C-alpha cells in the first residue's frame, strides 16, 4: 500500500521518522517532492483564501500526492499537542477535517494523533486502521525505530550551520516549516551561508532556555513553536548576535503575538531585527534586496561600533 | 483607582453594574468609533486580529479620560485571545502610560488564577459583596438579551418600519439604568406589553438566518456594521446562539452545563473531530443546527486572520452542501467598508429569497 506523506508543516521535524515508521510497518511511504510552484498553486486553489501560507502549501502537497502520485492513502499528522499543555496552532487541530475538504471523495487518510493523552511516539498516536491490522509488537518496534530516527534528525538540526569564522552571526527565528522549506523561505539559510554568515536557528537553542521564564510575562506562552521562537530570540540576545531575522508566514496567528513580544525585547537589547513576511506573492528579487540591505547594515554597524 | 475595560456589546453595562455595586469607580471607553479604530490600528501589531486592535483603542481612549487600571480576561490557548492582555500591557507601557492591568486568568494558564487577582483588586470586604453583584448583573443580562432576542423577532414582522428599533433602543437604556431588581422586573414587564402592542403584518413568514462566528465580531454592533439591524431591515429574522450569557454558561459554568457542551461537540463531530480553540467548533455545530432545523441561511462573521474560524470556514462548505444551507462568510477588519458589507448581505438575502420563491 502506497502512503503519501506531504512534505510540509512538521514534516521538517518528524518526517524522516514517519517515513521509517511506515516502512517498518510494511507500507511504501511516498514523500511529495520539495515544495515548488506546482504545490503552491494546487494549494492556493484548494484552500481558503485567508488561511496562512504553510497550510495552503500542505494542501498543495496533499493534492499533489492524490492527483499526481496517485497514492492509496494520505498520511495526515493531527498534532494537537507535542508537549504538555502547549498547542501548536488551531489550524493543526483542524487539519484532518480541512484536508478532507480538499481530498478526492473516498481517499482514505491515515492519522497520526498527538494530544494530551497520546504522546509523540506512543502506540496510541498510530491510526486505528494500522493498529487493527498489525501485531502490537511490530508497531512497537517500528515506533522505537522512528524515535531513533527522530532524535538523529534533531541532532542534525541542532548542529551549527554555516561557517565557524569570526564573521557575522545572525539568528533566524521562524517556524520549522517556513525555515526548512527551501521554496517558502527563498532558501534563506543557503543565502546566509553563501554570504559567509554564521547562522543560529531556533532548533539550536539549548533546552534550558526553552524551560526558562520569559521576563515580563506572567505566564508561559501556550504555543510550542511560539515559545521556541521566543526562547531562541532571548538566547540569541544573550549570545550577542549581530542581528536577528524573523521569517513569518502571512496570516500566521501566533506569530503576530510572538513577533511583537520578540521585537520589543530585541529592541531593549539593541539588536537589529529584520521582519520578513512570506506569502504566495513574495517576489525573490524584493526578498534578496531586503536581505542584502540588512546584512550590509549589520556589517557596517559591527565595523563602526565594534 | 479608576477602572476601564474593553467594549463588547453588553459587557460594558454588566461590568459597570458589577463595579458600581461594589463601589469601584469606572471610566467606560466611548462606543467604538473612528478614533478607536485609528488608535488601535496605529499601535497594535499589524497582523493581530481585529478585536485586539479595538481593545487597544478602547484603553487609549479611556486612559485619555482618566482611567488608570484595565480589567481584562486571560486564557490558556490555543486562540490568541489568551495573550491579549499581556501584549496590550506591554504596548501601553511602551507608550509611556502608567497603567495597571488586572488580568483574570483561568487556573490552568500557569499564572496566578483569577480569584487571587480579584482578591488583590477588591479586598475582602468587596469580595463578600461580589456574589450579590454578580447575581444582579446576571439578571440584567438576561433582560437585555431578552429585549434583543424579541426585537430581532419583531423587526421583520412589524407593520410600520422603525417601531421595533425605537423600542429596542429605549428599553435597552432603561434596563441598563435599572439599579434595583424590582426596577428590572418592571422594565421587563412593560417591554413585553409594549412589544405585544406593536402592530404586525399578519401571516408574514420572514427568512430565518442564523448568525455565528467569532463572538466579539458577532456581538459588537459597532464593528460588524450593525449586522443584526441591517438584516432585520431586509425583513430577515436573525437568530444567534452566541451571546454573553451562553458564553458564561459554556465556559465559566462548564460544570453545570456539561450536557449542552457535549451536545455542541456531538453536533459538529461528523465534520470537525476536535476542539479548535475560540468558537471554531461552535460555528460548525451551529451550521449543523441551522441545517437540521431548516434555516434559510447562515452568516459567519470573523475577524481577519482568526485561526479557529478559518478552520470552521474551510469546513462549512461541506456542511452547507449536505444540508442545502446557503452559508456566507464575512471577514472584517479595519479595511472593511459599510457599503461593501451591506451590498454583500443584500445579495445573499436576495439569493436565498429567490431560491425560496422558486422552490415554493
Short mmCIF file of C-alpha atoms in Angstrom, two decimals, chain B residues 18-314:
data_model
loop_
_atom_site.label_atom_id
_atom_site.label_comp_id
_atom_site.label_asym_id
_atom_site.label_seq_id
_atom_site.Cartn_x
_atom_site.Cartn_y
_atom_site.Cartn_z
CA UNK B 18 -20.99 44.97 38.97
CA UNK B 19 -18.28 47.51 39.74
CA UNK B 20 -20.75 50.21 40.82
CA UNK B 21 -22.46 47.75 43.15
CA UNK B 22 -19.04 47.15 44.69
CA UNK B 23 -18.27 50.84 44.88
CA UNK B 24 -15.42 50.85 42.35
CA UNK B 25 -15.02 53.90 40.16
CA UNK B 26 -15.17 53.14 36.43
CA UNK B 27 -14.26 55.03 33.30
CA UNK B 28 -16.01 53.47 30.32
CA UNK B 29 -14.44 53.93 26.92
CA UNK B 30 -16.76 55.69 24.45
CA UNK B 31 -18.58 53.45 21.97
CA UNK B 32 -16.23 52.22 19.24
CA UNK B 33 -15.82 55.00 16.69
CA UNK B 34 -13.38 56.13 14.03
CA UNK B 35 -10.88 57.30 16.60
CA UNK B 36 -10.89 53.92 18.37
CA UNK B 37 -10.10 52.18 15.10
CA UNK B 38 -7.39 54.68 14.24
CA UNK B 39 -5.66 54.42 17.61
CA UNK B 40 -5.94 50.65 17.75
CA UNK B 41 -4.60 50.08 14.27
CA UNK B 42 -1.75 52.51 14.84
CA UNK B 43 -0.31 50.85 17.93
CA UNK B 44 -1.28 47.19 17.55
CA UNK B 45 0.81 44.59 15.69
CA UNK B 46 -0.13 44.57 12.03
CA UNK B 47 -1.42 41.00 11.71
CA UNK B 48 -3.13 40.65 15.05
CA UNK B 49 -6.86 40.03 14.93
CA UNK B 50 -9.32 42.92 14.92
CA UNK B 51 -10.70 42.61 18.48
CA UNK B 52 -7.19 43.17 19.85
CA UNK B 53 -6.92 46.43 17.93
CA UNK B 54 -10.33 47.60 19.12
CA UNK B 55 -9.49 46.79 22.74
CA UNK B 56 -6.30 48.76 22.49
CA UNK B 57 -8.19 51.71 21.01
CA UNK B 58 -10.71 51.46 23.86
CA UNK B 59 -7.98 51.56 26.51
CA UNK B 60 -6.25 54.52 24.91
CA UNK B 61 -9.50 56.49 24.77
CA UNK B 62 -10.33 55.57 28.36
CA UNK B 63 -6.82 56.46 29.54
CA UNK B 64 -7.24 59.90 27.97
CA UNK B 65 -10.40 60.21 30.04
CA UNK B 66 -8.61 59.48 33.27
CA UNK B 67 -8.63 55.71 33.70
CA UNK B 68 -5.58 54.13 35.35
CA UNK B 69 -6.49 50.43 35.59
CA UNK B 70 -7.59 47.94 32.96
CA UNK B 71 -9.71 44.91 33.72
CA UNK B 72 -9.24 42.12 31.18
CA UNK B 73 -9.57 38.36 30.84
CA UNK B 74 -6.75 35.96 30.01
CA UNK B 75 -6.76 32.42 28.68
CA UNK B 76 -4.70 29.34 28.01
CA UNK B 77 -4.96 28.93 24.28
CA UNK B 78 -4.80 27.95 21.58
CA UNK B 79 -6.63 31.12 20.48
CA UNK B 80 -4.62 34.34 20.59
CA UNK B 81 -7.11 35.91 22.98
CA UNK B 82 -5.24 34.28 25.87
CA UNK B 83 -2.27 36.56 25.23
CA UNK B 84 -4.19 39.75 24.50
CA UNK B 85 -3.82 41.35 27.91
CA UNK B 86 -0.10 40.75 28.25
CA UNK B 87 0.75 42.16 24.86
CA UNK B 88 -1.61 45.11 25.32
CA UNK B 89 0.04 45.83 28.65
CA UNK B 90 3.47 45.92 27.02
CA UNK B 91 2.25 48.19 24.25
CA UNK B 92 0.64 50.67 26.64
CA UNK B 93 3.68 50.73 28.92
CA UNK B 94 5.86 51.21 25.86
CA UNK B 95 3.76 54.26 25.02
CA UNK B 96 4.55 55.68 28.43
CA UNK B 97 1.25 55.03 30.22
CA UNK B 98 1.49 54.07 33.85
CA UNK B 99 -1.36 51.60 33.74
CA UNK B 100 -2.17 48.68 35.98
CA UNK B 101 -3.63 45.54 34.41
CA UNK B 102 -5.91 43.19 36.30
CA UNK B 103 -5.81 40.02 34.22
CA UNK B 104 -8.30 37.33 35.15
CA UNK B 105 -6.62 34.06 34.21
CA UNK B 106 -8.17 30.58 34.25
CA UNK B 107 -6.48 28.26 36.76
CA UNK B 108 -4.72 26.21 34.08
CA UNK B 109 -2.87 29.11 32.43
CA UNK B 110 0.20 28.99 34.67
CA UNK B 111 -0.30 32.46 36.16
CA UNK B 112 -1.97 33.42 39.45
CA UNK B 113 -5.63 32.41 38.92
CA UNK B 114 -8.45 34.93 38.75
CA UNK B 115 -9.63 34.66 42.36
CA UNK B 116 -6.23 35.70 43.69
CA UNK B 117 -6.12 38.59 41.27
CA UNK B 118 -9.69 39.60 42.17
CA UNK B 119 -8.96 39.44 45.87
CA UNK B 120 -5.92 41.65 45.48
CA UNK B 121 -8.01 44.07 43.43
CA UNK B 122 -11.19 44.19 45.51
CA UNK B 123 -10.15 43.28 49.02
CA UNK B 124 -12.15 41.02 51.34
CA UNK B 125 -14.97 43.47 52.12
CA UNK B 126 -15.88 43.93 48.47
CA UNK B 127 -15.23 40.28 47.65
CA UNK B 128 -18.02 39.33 50.04
CA UNK B 129 -20.42 41.61 48.19
CA UNK B 130 -19.36 40.13 44.84
CA UNK B 131 -21.86 37.23 44.61
CA UNK B 132 -24.77 39.60 45.10
CA UNK B 133 -23.43 41.99 42.46
CA UNK B 134 -22.86 39.13 40.05
CA UNK B 135 -26.39 37.87 40.63
CA UNK B 136 -27.87 41.26 39.84
CA UNK B 137 -25.72 41.65 36.74
CA UNK B 138 -26.81 38.20 35.57
CA UNK B 139 -30.48 39.19 35.90
CA UNK B 140 -29.81 42.37 34.00
CA UNK B 141 -28.03 40.43 31.27
CA UNK B 142 -30.99 38.13 30.88
CA UNK B 143 -33.35 41.08 30.48
CA UNK B 144 -31.04 42.75 27.96
CA UNK B 145 -30.74 39.59 25.93
CA UNK B 146 -34.48 39.01 26.02
CA UNK B 147 -35.03 42.52 24.68
CA UNK B 148 -32.58 41.89 21.88
CA UNK B 149 -33.99 38.48 21.01
CA UNK B 150 -37.59 39.61 20.90
CA UNK B 151 -36.84 42.72 18.89
CA UNK B 152 -34.99 40.59 16.31
CA UNK B 153 -38.15 38.52 16.04
CA UNK B 154 -40.39 41.58 15.75
CA UNK B 155 -38.34 43.67 13.34
CA UNK B 156 -39.13 41.78 10.11
CA UNK B 157 -42.78 41.41 11.11
CA UNK B 158 -43.65 44.98 12.13
CA UNK B 159 -46.24 46.79 10.04
CA UNK B 160 -44.51 50.14 10.28
CA UNK B 161 -40.73 50.24 9.92
CA UNK B 162 -38.82 51.69 12.85
CA UNK B 163 -41.05 50.77 15.77
CA UNK B 164 -39.01 47.76 16.79
CA UNK B 165 -35.68 49.56 16.75
CA UNK B 166 -37.07 52.51 18.70
CA UNK B 167 -38.39 50.07 21.27
CA UNK B 168 -35.03 48.33 21.41
CA UNK B 169 -33.03 51.50 22.00
CA UNK B 170 -35.39 52.81 24.67
CA UNK B 171 -35.67 49.60 26.67
CA UNK B 172 -32.01 48.77 26.38
CA UNK B 173 -31.25 52.10 28.00
CA UNK B 174 -33.91 51.61 30.68
CA UNK B 175 -32.60 48.14 31.51
CA UNK B 176 -29.04 49.41 31.64
CA UNK B 177 -30.00 52.16 34.05
CA UNK B 178 -32.07 49.98 36.37
CA UNK B 179 -30.34 49.71 39.72
CA UNK B 180 -32.78 47.51 41.62
CA UNK B 181 -34.10 44.04 40.90
CA UNK B 182 -37.60 45.49 41.26
CA UNK B 183 -36.95 48.08 38.51
CA UNK B 184 -35.58 45.40 36.26
CA UNK B 185 -38.75 43.35 36.61
CA UNK B 186 -40.81 46.44 35.81
CA UNK B 187 -38.74 47.15 32.71
CA UNK B 188 -39.17 43.59 31.51
CA UNK B 189 -42.91 43.64 32.13
CA UNK B 190 -43.55 46.92 30.35
CA UNK B 191 -41.26 45.86 27.48
CA UNK B 192 -43.31 42.74 26.95
CA UNK B 193 -46.53 44.71 26.95
CA UNK B 194 -45.29 47.31 24.52
CA UNK B 195 -43.86 44.64 22.26
CA UNK B 196 -47.18 42.85 22.09
CA UNK B 197 -48.91 46.13 21.22
CA UNK B 198 -46.74 46.88 18.16
CA UNK B 199 -48.86 46.32 15.01
CA UNK B 200 -47.59 43.44 12.91
CA UNK B 201 -48.04 42.14 9.39
CA UNK B 202 -50.21 39.11 9.96
CA UNK B 203 -49.16 35.83 8.42
CA UNK B 204 -45.80 37.08 7.12
CA UNK B 205 -43.13 34.44 7.24
CA UNK B 206 -39.72 36.11 7.12
CA UNK B 207 -36.49 34.42 6.12
CA UNK B 208 -34.62 32.98 9.06
CA UNK B 209 -30.87 33.45 9.11
CA UNK B 210 -28.51 32.16 11.76
CA UNK B 211 -25.63 34.36 12.81
CA UNK B 212 -22.49 32.60 14.05
CA UNK B 213 -18.75 33.04 14.18
CA UNK B 214 -16.25 34.73 16.41
CA UNK B 215 -18.03 36.04 19.49
CA UNK B 216 -16.62 39.57 19.55
CA UNK B 217 -17.36 40.26 15.89
CA UNK B 218 -20.83 38.73 16.13
CA UNK B 219 -21.85 40.63 19.24
CA UNK B 220 -20.31 44.09 18.94
CA UNK B 221 -22.59 46.08 16.59
CA UNK B 222 -20.06 48.86 16.08
CA UNK B 223 -17.53 46.57 14.43
CA UNK B 224 -19.90 44.34 12.46
CA UNK B 225 -21.73 47.30 10.91
CA UNK B 226 -24.89 46.54 12.93
CA UNK B 227 -25.38 43.34 11.03
CA UNK B 228 -28.45 42.31 13.04
CA UNK B 229 -30.24 45.57 12.39
CA UNK B 230 -29.19 45.59 8.74
CA UNK B 231 -30.53 42.09 8.18
CA UNK B 232 -33.67 43.00 10.12
CA UNK B 233 -34.26 45.89 7.78
CA UNK B 234 -34.12 43.43 4.89
CA UNK B 235 -37.06 41.62 6.54
CA UNK B 236 -34.90 38.81 7.86
CA UNK B 237 -35.38 37.19 11.22
CA UNK B 238 -31.93 36.93 12.78
CA UNK B 239 -31.15 34.16 15.24
CA UNK B 240 -27.96 33.63 17.12
CA UNK B 241 -26.93 31.17 19.79
CA UNK B 242 -23.81 33.12 20.63
CA UNK B 243 -24.38 35.51 23.49
CA UNK B 244 -22.65 36.67 26.61
CA UNK B 245 -24.91 34.55 28.80
CA UNK B 246 -24.22 31.43 26.72
CA UNK B 247 -20.52 32.13 26.85
CA UNK B 248 -20.68 32.35 30.64
CA UNK B 249 -22.68 29.13 30.80
CA UNK B 250 -20.39 27.21 28.47
CA UNK B 251 -17.07 28.47 29.81
CA UNK B 252 -17.33 29.76 33.37
CA UNK B 253 -20.13 27.44 34.47
CA UNK B 254 -19.00 24.49 32.41
CA UNK B 255 -19.57 22.05 35.24
CA UNK B 256 -23.28 22.90 35.38
CA UNK B 257 -23.73 22.70 31.63
CA UNK B 258 -21.86 19.54 30.67
CA UNK B 259 -24.78 18.33 28.60
CA UNK B 260 -25.02 21.48 26.48
CA UNK B 261 -21.27 21.48 25.83
CA UNK B 262 -21.32 17.80 24.88
CA UNK B 263 -24.26 18.41 22.59
CA UNK B 264 -22.33 21.11 20.74
CA UNK B 265 -19.40 18.73 20.30
CA UNK B 266 -21.64 15.95 19.04
CA UNK B 267 -23.36 18.19 16.54
CA UNK B 268 -20.05 19.16 15.00
CA UNK B 269 -18.40 15.77 15.29
CA UNK B 270 -19.10 14.49 11.81
CA UNK B 271 -17.33 17.49 10.33
CA UNK B 272 -14.84 18.59 12.96
CA UNK B 273 -13.49 15.95 15.28
CA UNK B 274 -11.95 18.10 17.98
CA UNK B 275 -11.93 21.44 19.70
CA UNK B 276 -10.01 24.05 17.69
CA UNK B 277 -9.98 26.97 20.10
CA UNK B 278 -12.20 30.03 20.18
CA UNK B 279 -15.62 29.38 18.69
CA UNK B 280 -14.48 27.25 15.75
CA UNK B 281 -16.27 24.09 16.77
CA UNK B 282 -19.34 26.02 17.90
CA UNK B 283 -19.59 27.61 14.47
CA UNK B 284 -19.63 24.21 12.78
CA UNK B 285 -22.15 22.95 15.36
CA UNK B 286 -24.33 25.99 14.69
CA UNK B 287 -24.23 25.28 10.96
CA UNK B 288 -25.41 21.73 11.55
CA UNK B 289 -28.12 23.08 13.85
CA UNK B 290 -29.21 25.55 11.17
CA UNK B 291 -29.25 22.82 8.54
CA UNK B 292 -31.25 20.37 10.62
CA UNK B 293 -33.77 22.99 11.69
CA UNK B 294 -34.39 24.33 8.21
CA UNK B 295 -32.94 27.78 8.50
CA UNK B 296 -32.84 29.67 5.22
CA UNK B 297 -29.19 30.62 5.55
CA UNK B 298 -26.26 31.24 7.80
CA UNK B 299 -23.83 34.14 8.09
CA UNK B 300 -20.43 33.52 9.65
CA UNK B 301 -18.60 36.60 10.90
CA UNK B 302 -14.95 36.64 11.89
CA UNK B 303 -12.01 39.00 12.10
CA UNK B 304 -9.27 38.74 9.50
CA UNK B 305 -6.68 36.01 10.35
CA UNK B 306 -8.88 34.45 13.08
CA UNK B 307 -7.43 30.95 13.40
CA UNK B 308 -10.34 28.91 14.80
CA UNK B 309 -12.87 30.47 12.46
CA UNK B 310 -10.65 29.83 9.44
CA UNK B 311 -10.74 26.14 10.29
CA UNK B 312 -14.53 26.34 10.54
CA UNK B 313 -14.74 28.29 7.29
CA UNK B 314 -12.81 25.55 5.47
#
